[in-house]
PDB file of C-alpha atoms in Angstrom:
ATOM      1  CA  MET H 230     -66.500  35.816  81.533  1.00  0.00           C
ATOM      2  CA  ALA H 231     -62.161  35.979  82.127  1.00  0.00           C
ATOM      3  CA  LEU H 232     -62.507  32.911  83.220  1.00  0.00           C
ATOM      4  CA  SER H 233     -64.799  31.147  80.548  1.00  0.00           C
ATOM      5  CA  ASN H 234     -62.714  32.829  77.776  1.00  0.00           C
ATOM      6  CA  ASN H 235     -59.006  31.549  79.555  1.00  0.00           C
ATOM      7  CA  VAL H 236     -61.087  27.854  79.173  1.00  0.00           C
ATOM      8  CA  ILE H 237     -61.602  28.689  75.698  1.00  0.00           C
ATOM      9  CA  GLY H 238     -58.317  29.579  75.082  1.00  0.00           C
ATOM     10  CA  ALA H 239     -56.952  26.708  76.863  1.00  0.00           C
ATOM     11  CA  ILE H 240     -59.134  24.647  74.338  1.00  0.00           C
ATOM     12  CA  ASN H 241     -57.668  26.119  71.667  1.00  0.00           C
ATOM     13  CA  PHE H 242     -54.244  25.617  72.274  1.00  0.00           C
ATOM     14  CA  VAL H 243     -55.140  21.641  72.099  1.00  0.00           C
ATOM     15  CA  ALA H 244     -56.927  21.945  69.726  1.00  0.00           C
ATOM     16  CA  MET H 245     -53.528  23.155  67.992  1.00  0.00           C
ATOM     17  CA  LEU H 246     -51.951  20.039  69.615  1.00  0.00           C
ATOM     18  CA  LEU H 247     -53.564  18.006  68.250  1.00  0.00           C
ATOM     19  CA  SER H 248     -53.419  19.129  64.324  1.00  0.00           C
ATOM     20  CA  ILE H 249     -49.761  17.908  64.580  1.00  0.00           C
ATOM     21  CA  PRO H 250     -50.569  14.634  64.536  1.00  0.00           C
ATOM     22  CA  ILE H 251     -52.569  15.309  61.109  1.00  0.00           C
ATOM     23  CA  ILE H 252     -49.982  16.936  59.819  1.00  0.00           C
ATOM     24  CA  GLY H 253     -46.917  14.236  60.497  1.00  0.00           C
ATOM     25  CA  ALA H 254     -49.135  11.601  59.532  1.00  0.00           C
ATOM     26  CA  GLY H 255     -48.836  13.414  56.544  1.00  0.00           C
ATOM     27  CA  ILE H 256     -45.734  14.244  56.221  1.00  0.00           C
ATOM     28  CA  TRP H 257     -44.954  10.422  56.683  1.00  0.00           C
ATOM     29  CA  LEU H 258     -47.084   9.520  54.373  1.00  0.00           C
ATOM     30  CA  ALA H 259     -44.667  11.871  52.304  1.00  0.00           C
ATOM     31  CA  THR H 260     -41.607   9.890  53.095  1.00  0.00           C
ATOM     32  CA  GLU H 261     -42.818   6.737  51.978  1.00  0.00           C
ATOM     33  CA  PRO H 262     -41.588   5.586  48.567  1.00  0.00           C
ATOM     34  CA  ASP H 263     -44.805   4.471  47.274  1.00  0.00           C
ATOM     35  CA  ASN H 264     -46.734   7.078  48.166  1.00  0.00           C
ATOM     36  CA  ALA H 265     -43.964   9.476  47.133  1.00  0.00           C
ATOM     37  CA  CYS H 266     -44.661   8.585  43.454  1.00  0.00           C
ATOM     38  CA  VAL H 267     -47.925   7.995  43.384  1.00  0.00           C
ATOM     39  CA  LYS H 268     -48.965  11.334  45.397  1.00  0.00           C
ATOM     40  CA  LEU H 269     -52.264  11.004  46.227  1.00  0.00           C
ATOM     41  CA  LEU H 270     -52.910  11.625  50.126  1.00  0.00           C
ATOM     42  CA  GLN H 271     -50.566  12.954  51.829  1.00  0.00           C
ATOM     43  CA  TRP H 272     -51.018  16.875  50.408  1.00  0.00           C
ATOM     44  CA  PRO H 273     -55.079  16.224  51.423  1.00  0.00           C
ATOM     45  CA  VAL H 274     -54.154  14.916  54.712  1.00  0.00           C
ATOM     46  CA  ILE H 275     -51.104  18.307  54.955  1.00  0.00           C
ATOM     47  CA  ILE H 276     -53.430  20.776  54.181  1.00  0.00           C
ATOM     48  CA  LEU H 277     -56.190  19.509  56.577  1.00  0.00           C
ATOM     49  CA  GLY H 278     -53.754  19.437  59.475  1.00  0.00           C
ATOM     50  CA  ILE H 279     -52.408  23.476  58.579  1.00  0.00           C
ATOM     51  CA  LEU H 280     -56.327  24.433  58.346  1.00  0.00           C
ATOM     52  CA  ILE H 281     -57.140  22.654  61.632  1.00  0.00           C
ATOM     53  CA  LEU H 282     -53.851  24.523  63.147  1.00  0.00           C
ATOM     54  CA  VAL H 283     -55.299  27.784  61.371  1.00  0.00           C
ATOM     55  CA  VAL H 284     -58.264  27.839  62.797  1.00  0.00           C
ATOM     56  CA  ALA H 285     -57.247  26.573  66.299  1.00  0.00           C
ATOM     57  CA  LEU H 286     -54.784  29.348  66.653  1.00  0.00           C
ATOM     58  CA  ALA H 287     -57.858  31.944  65.386  1.00  0.00           C
ATOM     59  CA  GLY H 288     -59.954  30.475  68.999  1.00  0.00           C
ATOM     60  CA  PHE H 289     -57.351  30.871  70.926  1.00  0.00           C
ATOM     61  CA  ILE H 290     -56.033  34.661  69.767  1.00  0.00           C
ATOM     62  CA  GLY H 291     -60.032  35.111  69.981  1.00  0.00           C
ATOM     63  CA  ALA H 292     -60.310  33.957  72.982  1.00  0.00           C
ATOM     64  CA  PHE H 293     -57.117  35.548  75.066  1.00  0.00           C
ATOM     65  CA  TRP H 294     -57.656  39.062  72.869  1.00  0.00           C
ATOM     66  CA  ARG H 295     -61.528  38.558  73.950  1.00  0.00           C
ATOM     67  CA  ILE H 296     -62.518  39.125  69.843  1.00  0.00           C
ATOM     68  CA  PRO H 297     -66.213  37.800  69.831  1.00  0.00           C
ATOM     69  CA  TRP H 298     -66.465  37.694  65.698  1.00  0.00           C
ATOM     70  CA  LEU H 299     -63.270  35.151  65.521  1.00  0.00           C
ATOM     71  CA  LEU H 300     -64.475  32.682  68.336  1.00  0.00           C
ATOM     72  CA  ILE H 301     -67.454  32.619  66.727  1.00  0.00           C
ATOM     73  CA  PHE H 302     -65.691  31.914  63.031  1.00  0.00           C
ATOM     74  CA  TYR H 303     -63.645  29.781  65.542  1.00  0.00           C
ATOM     75  CA  LEU H 304     -66.839  27.487  66.019  1.00  0.00           C
ATOM     76  CA  VAL H 305     -68.419  27.327  62.900  1.00  0.00           C
ATOM     77  CA  ALA H 306     -64.879  26.810  60.450  1.00  0.00           C
ATOM     78  CA  MET H 307     -63.642  23.869  63.590  1.00  0.00           C
ATOM     79  CA  LEU H 308     -67.181  22.181  62.063  1.00  0.00           C
ATOM     80  CA  ILE H 309     -66.177  22.368  59.280  1.00  0.00           C
ATOM     81  CA  MET H 310     -62.253  20.939  59.797  1.00  0.00           C
ATOM     82  CA  ILE H 311     -64.296  18.470  62.431  1.00  0.00           C
ATOM     83  CA  ILE H 312     -66.653  16.998  58.773  1.00  0.00           C
ATOM     84  CA  LEU H 313     -63.844  17.486  56.595  1.00  0.00           C
ATOM     85  CA  LEU H 314     -61.999  15.364  59.076  1.00  0.00           C
ATOM     86  CA  VAL H 315     -65.087  12.882  59.311  1.00  0.00           C
ATOM     87  CA  CYS H 316     -65.636  12.668  55.524  1.00  0.00           C
ATOM     88  CA  LEU H 317     -61.193  11.838  55.143  1.00  0.00           C
ATOM     89  CA  VAL H 318     -61.302   9.427  57.570  1.00  0.00           C
ATOM     90  CA  VAL H 319     -64.197   7.410  55.818  1.00  0.00           C
ATOM     91  CA  PHE H 320     -63.142   7.653  53.023  1.00  0.00           C
ATOM     92  CA  ILE H 321     -59.630   5.879  53.003  1.00  0.00           C
ATOM     93  CA  TYR H 322     -61.403   3.625  55.428  1.00  0.00           C
ATOM     94  CA  MET H 323     -63.695   2.820  52.732  1.00  0.00           C
ATOM     95  CA  VAL H 324     -61.403   2.798  49.778  1.00  0.00           C
ATOM     96  CA  THR H 325     -58.822   0.469  51.568  1.00  0.00           C
ATOM     97  CA  LEU H 326     -61.910  -1.907  52.510  1.00  0.00           C
ATOM     98  CA  ARG H 327     -61.217  -4.604  49.681  1.00  0.00           C
ATOM     99  CA  GLY H 328     -57.483  -5.972  48.516  1.00  0.00           C
ATOM    100  CA  SER H 329     -55.318  -8.902  50.567  1.00  0.00           C
ATOM    101  CA  GLY H 330     -53.033 -10.797  49.681  1.00  0.00           C
ATOM    102  CA  HIS H 331     -53.391 -14.344  48.119  1.00  0.00           C
ATOM    103  CA  LEU H 332     -50.528 -17.717  49.824  1.00  0.00           C
ATOM    104  CA  GLU H 333     -47.998 -19.361  47.017  1.00  0.00           C
ATOM    105  CA  PRO H 334     -47.480 -22.816  47.511  1.00  0.00           C
ATOM    106  CA  SER H 335     -44.158 -23.104  49.439  1.00  0.00           C
ATOM    107  CA  ARG H 336     -43.896 -19.576  49.711  1.00  0.00           C
ATOM    108  CA  ALA H 337     -43.769 -17.035  52.579  1.00  0.00           C
ATOM    109  CA  TYR H 338     -44.724 -14.258  51.095  1.00  0.00           C
ATOM    110  CA  LEU H 339     -48.111 -13.185  49.539  1.00  0.00           C
ATOM    111  CA  GLU H 340     -49.020 -12.273  45.574  1.00  0.00           C
ATOM    112  CA  TYR H 341     -51.851  -9.412  44.927  1.00  0.00           C
ATOM    113  CA  ARG H 342     -53.578  -9.164  42.257  1.00  0.00           C
ATOM    114  CA  LEU H 343     -55.372  -5.999  40.527  1.00  0.00           C
ATOM    115  CA  GLU H 344     -58.875  -6.731  40.738  1.00  0.00           C
ATOM    116  CA  ASP H 345     -59.156  -7.713  44.381  1.00  0.00           C
ATOM    117  CA  PHE H 346     -58.923  -3.789  45.054  1.00  0.00           C
ATOM    118  CA  SER H 347     -61.231  -0.891  44.919  1.00  0.00           C
ATOM    119  CA  GLY H 348     -62.213   0.929  41.947  1.00  0.00           C
ATOM    120  CA  PHE H 349     -60.823   4.191  42.991  1.00  0.00           C
ATOM    121  CA  LEU H 350     -57.750   3.299  43.831  1.00  0.00           C
ATOM    122  CA  ARG H 351     -56.829   0.735  40.503  1.00  0.00           C
ATOM    123  CA  ARG H 352     -58.405   3.864  38.509  1.00  0.00           C
ATOM    124  CA  ARG H 353     -55.135   5.695  40.225  1.00  0.00           C
ATOM    125  CA  VAL H 354     -52.402   3.055  38.446  1.00  0.00           C
ATOM    126  CA  ARG H 355     -54.694   1.834  35.231  1.00  0.00           C
ATOM    127  CA  SER H 356     -53.785   4.882  33.082  1.00  0.00           C
ATOM    128  CA  PRO H 357     -50.829   4.868  31.012  1.00  0.00           C
ATOM    129  CA  TYR H 358     -49.506   8.446  31.176  1.00  0.00           C
ATOM    130  CA  LYS H 359     -50.137   7.803  35.449  1.00  0.00           C
ATOM    131  CA  TRP H 360     -48.797   4.209  35.997  1.00  0.00           C
ATOM    132  CA  ASP H 361     -45.244   5.455  33.550  1.00  0.00           C
ATOM    133  CA  ARG H 362     -44.754   8.467  35.668  1.00  0.00           C
ATOM    134  CA  ILE H 363     -45.051   6.012  39.119  1.00  0.00           C
ATOM    135  CA  ARG H 364     -43.350   3.075  37.315  1.00  0.00           C
ATOM    136  CA  ASN H 365     -40.194   5.301  36.847  1.00  0.00           C
ATOM    137  CA  CYS H 366     -40.061   6.582  40.520  1.00  0.00           C
ATOM    138  CA  LEU H 367     -40.863   3.113  41.820  1.00  0.00           C
ATOM    139  CA  SER H 368     -37.696   2.007  39.342  1.00  0.00           C
ATOM    140  CA  ALA H 369     -35.381   4.502  40.793  1.00  0.00           C
ATOM    141  CA  THR H 370     -36.058   3.055  44.003  1.00  0.00           C
ATOM    142  CA  PRO H 371     -33.611   0.399  46.069  1.00  0.00           C
ATOM    143  CA  MET H 372     -35.980  -1.810  46.836  1.00  0.00           C
ATOM    144  CA  CYS H 373     -35.370  -4.575  45.007  1.00  0.00           C
ATOM    145  CA  THR H 374     -31.451  -4.816  44.732  1.00  0.00           C
ATOM    146  CA  GLU H 375     -31.963  -4.902  48.337  1.00  0.00           C
ATOM    147  CA  LEU H 376     -33.235  -8.033  48.246  1.00  0.00           C
ATOM    148  CA  ASN H 377     -30.386  -9.144  45.825  1.00  0.00           C
ATOM    149  CA  GLN H 378     -28.533  -8.067  48.843  1.00  0.00           C
ATOM    150  CA  SER H 379     -30.540  -9.669  51.200  1.00  0.00           C
ATOM    151  CA  TYR H 380     -31.518 -13.168  50.149  1.00  0.00           C
ATOM    152  CA  ARG H 381     -28.673 -15.221  48.314  1.00  0.00           C
ATOM    153  CA  MET H 382     -30.812 -18.728  48.314  1.00  0.00           C
ATOM    154  CA  ALA H 383     -33.233 -19.482  46.861  1.00  0.00           C
ATOM    155  CA  GLN H 384     -35.117 -21.390  50.260  1.00  0.00           C
ATOM    156  CA  ASP H 385     -34.430 -18.055  52.061  1.00  0.00           C
ATOM    157  CA  PHE H 386     -35.743 -15.636  49.481  1.00  0.00           C
ATOM    158  CA  PHE H 387     -39.209 -18.223  48.860  1.00  0.00           C
ATOM    159  CA  ASN H 388     -39.453 -17.794  53.030  1.00  0.00           C
ATOM    160  CA  ALA H 389     -38.656 -14.275  53.023  1.00  0.00           C
ATOM    161  CA  HIS H 390     -41.593 -11.527  54.367  1.00  0.00           C
ATOM    162  CA  ILE H 391     -40.568  -9.032  51.292  1.00  0.00           C
ATOM    163  CA  THR H 392     -43.194  -6.247  51.377  1.00  0.00           C
ATOM    164  CA  PRO H 393     -46.482  -6.354  48.531  1.00  0.00           C
ATOM    165  CA  LEU H 394     -44.188  -3.949  46.297  1.00  0.00           C
ATOM    166  CA  GLN H 395     -41.188  -5.968  45.969  1.00  0.00           C
ATOM    167  CA  SER H 396     -43.761  -9.317  45.783  1.00  0.00           C
ATOM    168  CA  GLY H 397     -45.520  -7.268  43.054  1.00  0.00           C
ATOM    169  CA  CYS H 398     -43.256  -5.153  41.149  1.00  0.00           C
ATOM    170  CA  CYS H 399     -39.306  -7.080  41.610  1.00  0.00           C
ATOM    171  CA  LYS H 400     -40.038 -10.855  40.411  1.00  0.00           C
ATOM    172  CA  PRO H 401     -42.529 -12.720  38.460  1.00  0.00           C
ATOM    173  CA  PRO H 402     -45.314 -14.012  39.623  1.00  0.00           C
ATOM    174  CA  THR H 403     -45.309 -18.049  41.105  1.00  0.00           C
ATOM    175  CA  LEU H 404     -47.962 -19.533  38.994  1.00  0.00           C
ATOM    176  CA  CYS H 405     -45.391 -18.358  35.402  1.00  0.00           C
ATOM    177  CA  GLY H 406     -43.217 -21.256  36.783  1.00  0.00           C
ATOM    178  CA  TYR H 407     -39.624 -19.352  36.815  1.00  0.00           C
ATOM    179  CA  THR H 408     -36.384 -20.622  38.259  1.00  0.00           C
ATOM    180  CA  PHE H 409     -34.715 -18.756  40.772  1.00  0.00           C
ATOM    181  CA  VAL H 410     -31.125 -17.302  40.171  1.00  0.00           C
ATOM    182  CA  ASN H 411     -31.244 -15.027  42.381  1.00  0.00           C
ATOM    183  CA  PRO H 412     -34.249 -12.372  43.823  1.00  0.00           C
ATOM    184  CA  THR H 413     -34.406 -10.198  40.329  1.00  0.00           C
ATOM    185  CA  TYR H 414     -33.311 -12.458  38.009  1.00  0.00           C
ATOM    186  CA  TRP H 415     -35.419 -15.928  37.253  1.00  0.00           C
ATOM    187  CA  ILE H 416     -35.013 -17.924  33.344  1.00  0.00           C
ATOM    188  CA  SER H 417     -37.217 -21.075  31.828  1.00  0.00           C
ATOM    189  CA  PRO H 418     -40.751 -20.091  32.612  1.00  0.00           C
ATOM    190  CA  ILE H 419     -42.895 -23.745  32.515  1.00  0.00           C
ATOM    191  CA  ASN H 420     -45.924 -21.670  31.945  1.00  0.00           C
ATOM    192  CA  ASN H 421     -45.372 -17.916  29.835  1.00  0.00           C
ATOM    193  CA  ALA H 422     -49.214 -17.975  29.225  1.00  0.00           C
ATOM    194  CA  ALA H 423     -50.768 -18.554  32.137  1.00  0.00           C
ATOM    195  CA  ASP H 424     -51.084 -14.935  32.678  1.00  0.00           C
ATOM    196  CA  MET H 425     -49.820 -11.592  30.876  1.00  0.00           C
ATOM    197  CA  ASP H 426     -47.561 -10.745  33.501  1.00  0.00           C
ATOM    198  CA  CYS H 427     -45.776 -13.837  32.781  1.00  0.00           C
ATOM    199  CA  LEU H 428     -44.500 -12.383  29.439  1.00  0.00           C
ATOM    200  CA  ASN H 429     -43.916  -8.516  30.564  1.00  0.00           C
ATOM    201  CA  TRP H 430     -42.069 -10.130  33.135  1.00  0.00           C
ATOM    202  CA  SER H 431     -37.692  -9.458  32.032  1.00  0.00           C
ATOM    203  CA  ASN H 432     -34.139  -9.488  33.690  1.00  0.00           C
ATOM    204  CA  ASP H 433     -33.732  -6.379  32.935  1.00  0.00           C
ATOM    205  CA  GLN H 434     -32.900  -4.753  35.992  1.00  0.00           C
ATOM    206  CA  MET H 435     -34.895  -1.243  34.949  1.00  0.00           C
ATOM    207  CA  GLN H 436     -37.568  -3.199  33.280  1.00  0.00           C
ATOM    208  CA  LEU H 437     -38.349  -6.130  36.046  1.00  0.00           C
ATOM    209  CA  CYS H 438     -42.049  -6.084  36.209  1.00  0.00           C
ATOM    210  CA  TYR H 439     -42.537  -2.964  36.855  1.00  0.00           C
ATOM    211  CA  ASN H 440     -44.931  -3.313  33.858  1.00  0.00           C
ATOM    212  CA  CYS H 441     -47.245  -5.891  35.113  1.00  0.00           C
ATOM    213  CA  ASP H 442     -51.007  -6.131  36.771  1.00  0.00           C
ATOM    214  CA  SER H 443     -48.777  -7.933  40.222  1.00  0.00           C
ATOM    215  CA  CYS H 444     -46.731  -4.608  40.008  1.00  0.00           C
ATOM    216  CA  LYS H 445     -49.433  -2.092  40.274  1.00  0.00           C
ATOM    217  CA  ALA H 446     -51.422  -4.329  42.514  1.00  0.00           C
ATOM    218  CA  GLY H 447     -48.164  -4.815  44.745  1.00  0.00           C
ATOM    219  CA  LEU H 448     -48.317  -0.748  45.007  1.00  0.00           C
ATOM    220  CA  LEU H 449     -51.624  -0.950  45.902  1.00  0.00           C
ATOM    221  CA  ALA H 450     -51.467  -3.519  49.037  1.00  0.00           C
ATOM    222  CA  ASN H 451     -49.049  -1.228  50.048  1.00  0.00           C
ATOM    223  CA  LEU H 452     -50.304   1.835  49.924  1.00  0.00           C
ATOM    224  CA  LYS H 453     -53.172   0.370  51.711  1.00  0.00           C
ATOM    225  CA  GLN H 454     -51.528  -0.557  54.821  1.00  0.00           C
ATOM    226  CA  GLU H 455     -49.777   2.626  55.458  1.00  0.00           C
ATOM    227  CA  TRP H 456     -53.242   5.129  54.615  1.00  0.00           C
ATOM    228  CA  ARG H 457     -55.152   2.312  57.273  1.00  0.00           C
ATOM    229  CA  ARG H 458     -51.853   3.316  59.781  1.00  0.00           C
ATOM    230  CA  ALA H 459     -52.520   6.852  59.259  1.00  0.00           C
ATOM    231  CA  ASP H 460     -56.473   6.771  59.057  1.00  0.00           C
ATOM    232  CA  ILE H 461     -55.698   5.180  62.889  1.00  0.00           C
ATOM    233  CA  VAL H 462     -53.882   8.384  63.607  1.00  0.00           C
ATOM    234  CA  LEU H 463     -56.799  10.911  61.865  1.00  0.00           C
ATOM    235  CA  LEU H 464     -59.846   8.784  63.698  1.00  0.00           C
ATOM    236  CA  ILE H 465     -58.330   8.714  67.219  1.00  0.00           C
ATOM    237  CA  THR H 466     -57.039  12.706  66.375  1.00  0.00           C
ATOM    238  CA  LEU H 467     -61.072  12.818  65.273  1.00  0.00           C
ATOM    239  CA  VAL H 468     -62.163  11.687  68.523  1.00  0.00           C
ATOM    240  CA  ALA H 469     -60.180  14.300  70.547  1.00  0.00           C
ATOM    241  CA  LEU H 470     -61.090  16.885  68.338  1.00  0.00           C
ATOM    242  CA  ILE H 471     -64.529  16.178  68.671  1.00  0.00           C
ATOM    243  CA  CYS H 472     -64.623  15.919  72.186  1.00  0.00           C
ATOM    244  CA  VAL H 473     -62.128  19.243  72.510  1.00  0.00           C
ATOM    245  CA  TYR H 474     -64.745  20.959  70.083  1.00  0.00           C
ATOM    246  CA  LEU H 475     -67.967  19.900  72.531  1.00  0.00           C
ATOM    247  CA  VAL H 476     -65.755  21.664  75.614  1.00  0.00           C
ATOM    248  CA  GLY H 477     -65.259  24.974  73.634  1.00  0.00           C
ATOM    249  CA  CYS H 478     -68.607  25.184  72.929  1.00  0.00           C
ATOM    250  CA  CYS H 479     -69.796  24.263  76.330  1.00  0.00           C
ATOM    251  CA  ALA H 480     -67.413  26.940  77.729  1.00  0.00           C
ATOM    252  CA  PHE H 481     -68.237  29.383  74.830  1.00  0.00           C
ATOM    253  CA  ARG H 482     -71.822  29.572  75.632  1.00  0.00           C
ATOM    254  CA  ASN H 483     -71.387  29.338  79.437  1.00  0.00           C
ATOM    255  CA  ALA H 484     -69.294  32.425  78.585  1.00  0.00           C
ATOM    256  CA  LYS H 485     -71.592  34.521  76.557  1.00  0.00           C
ATOM    257  CA  THR H 486     -73.998  33.812  79.933  1.00  0.00           C
ATOM    258  CA  GLU H 487     -71.881  35.621  82.392  1.00  0.00           C
ATOM    259  CA  ASP H 488     -71.614  37.892  80.039  1.00  0.00           C
ATOM    260  CA  LEU H 489     -75.283  38.803  79.632  1.00  0.00           C
ATOM    261  CA  PHE H 490     -76.051  38.195  83.433  1.00  0.00           C
ATOM    262  CA  ARG H 491     -73.681  40.523  84.309  1.00  0.00           C
ATOM    263  CA  ARG H 492     -74.645  43.379  81.815  1.00  0.00           C
ATOM    264  CA  TYR H 493     -78.070  42.601  83.730  1.00  0.00           C
ATOM    265  CA  LYS H 494     -76.733  43.352  86.835  1.00  0.00           C
ATOM    266  CA  GLN H 495     -75.482  46.523  86.096  1.00  0.00           C
ATOM    267  CA  GLY H 496     -78.492  47.522  83.759  1.00  0.00           C
ATOM    268  CA  THR H 497     -80.412  46.418  87.294  1.00  0.00           C
ATOM    269  CA  TYR H 498     -78.194  48.013  90.045  1.00  0.00           C
ATOM    270  CA  THR H 499     -77.574  51.229  87.966  1.00  0.00           C
TER     271      THR H 499
END
């Protein structure tokens, strides 16, 4: 029984360690400017990671101090945590399944359209109230001014691999036919009626294309990239956590069997 409890305790310690990548993924998302502005995924990931840590700690304590009800709580609660983590992994995959960039002639960077993304993500940016808050947050970041410092010549900028957020928010759409002065200053559009974003573009450095659908699409493309990376971490952790949980269940069953056998022998020989 003591050996099995030690095994269960060691397994729960591994489960505690596995909560660290989940919490880390949430913290990483929170440090990314676009995720910090949207404030959507990082807190569910962090909270789930903390809950897994707490449940694993309860199992660890229950194993080494031989508290049966705490071990049962661990088995039930960890199963629930695993189910929630599965749901989160599948959810992130499904909402990021759609949405990809489009190549424009003579441009190395991609451009993005809002309608290409999932309905869930589009709803996060379509509300004027929500977008005003997100826009103000994005405009306070240095992502557009960094372009002016990095690219002086038009051809250098056209050959640059800028982020989806910079492509959507810091410059007008290519189809408008604006003439490059610098990455955030463009003049003389050829086709101002090609898209509403052509009219929404402003050379005001606080406005730029932050009111454009292309900016919303660029934000969602950035979120998609970051969420996919976080989802890979969550998926790998999920597989490891399931393996640990199954081993823990087997160890718990063996511990119960050993305990029953010990009681049976005591009842026989006393």
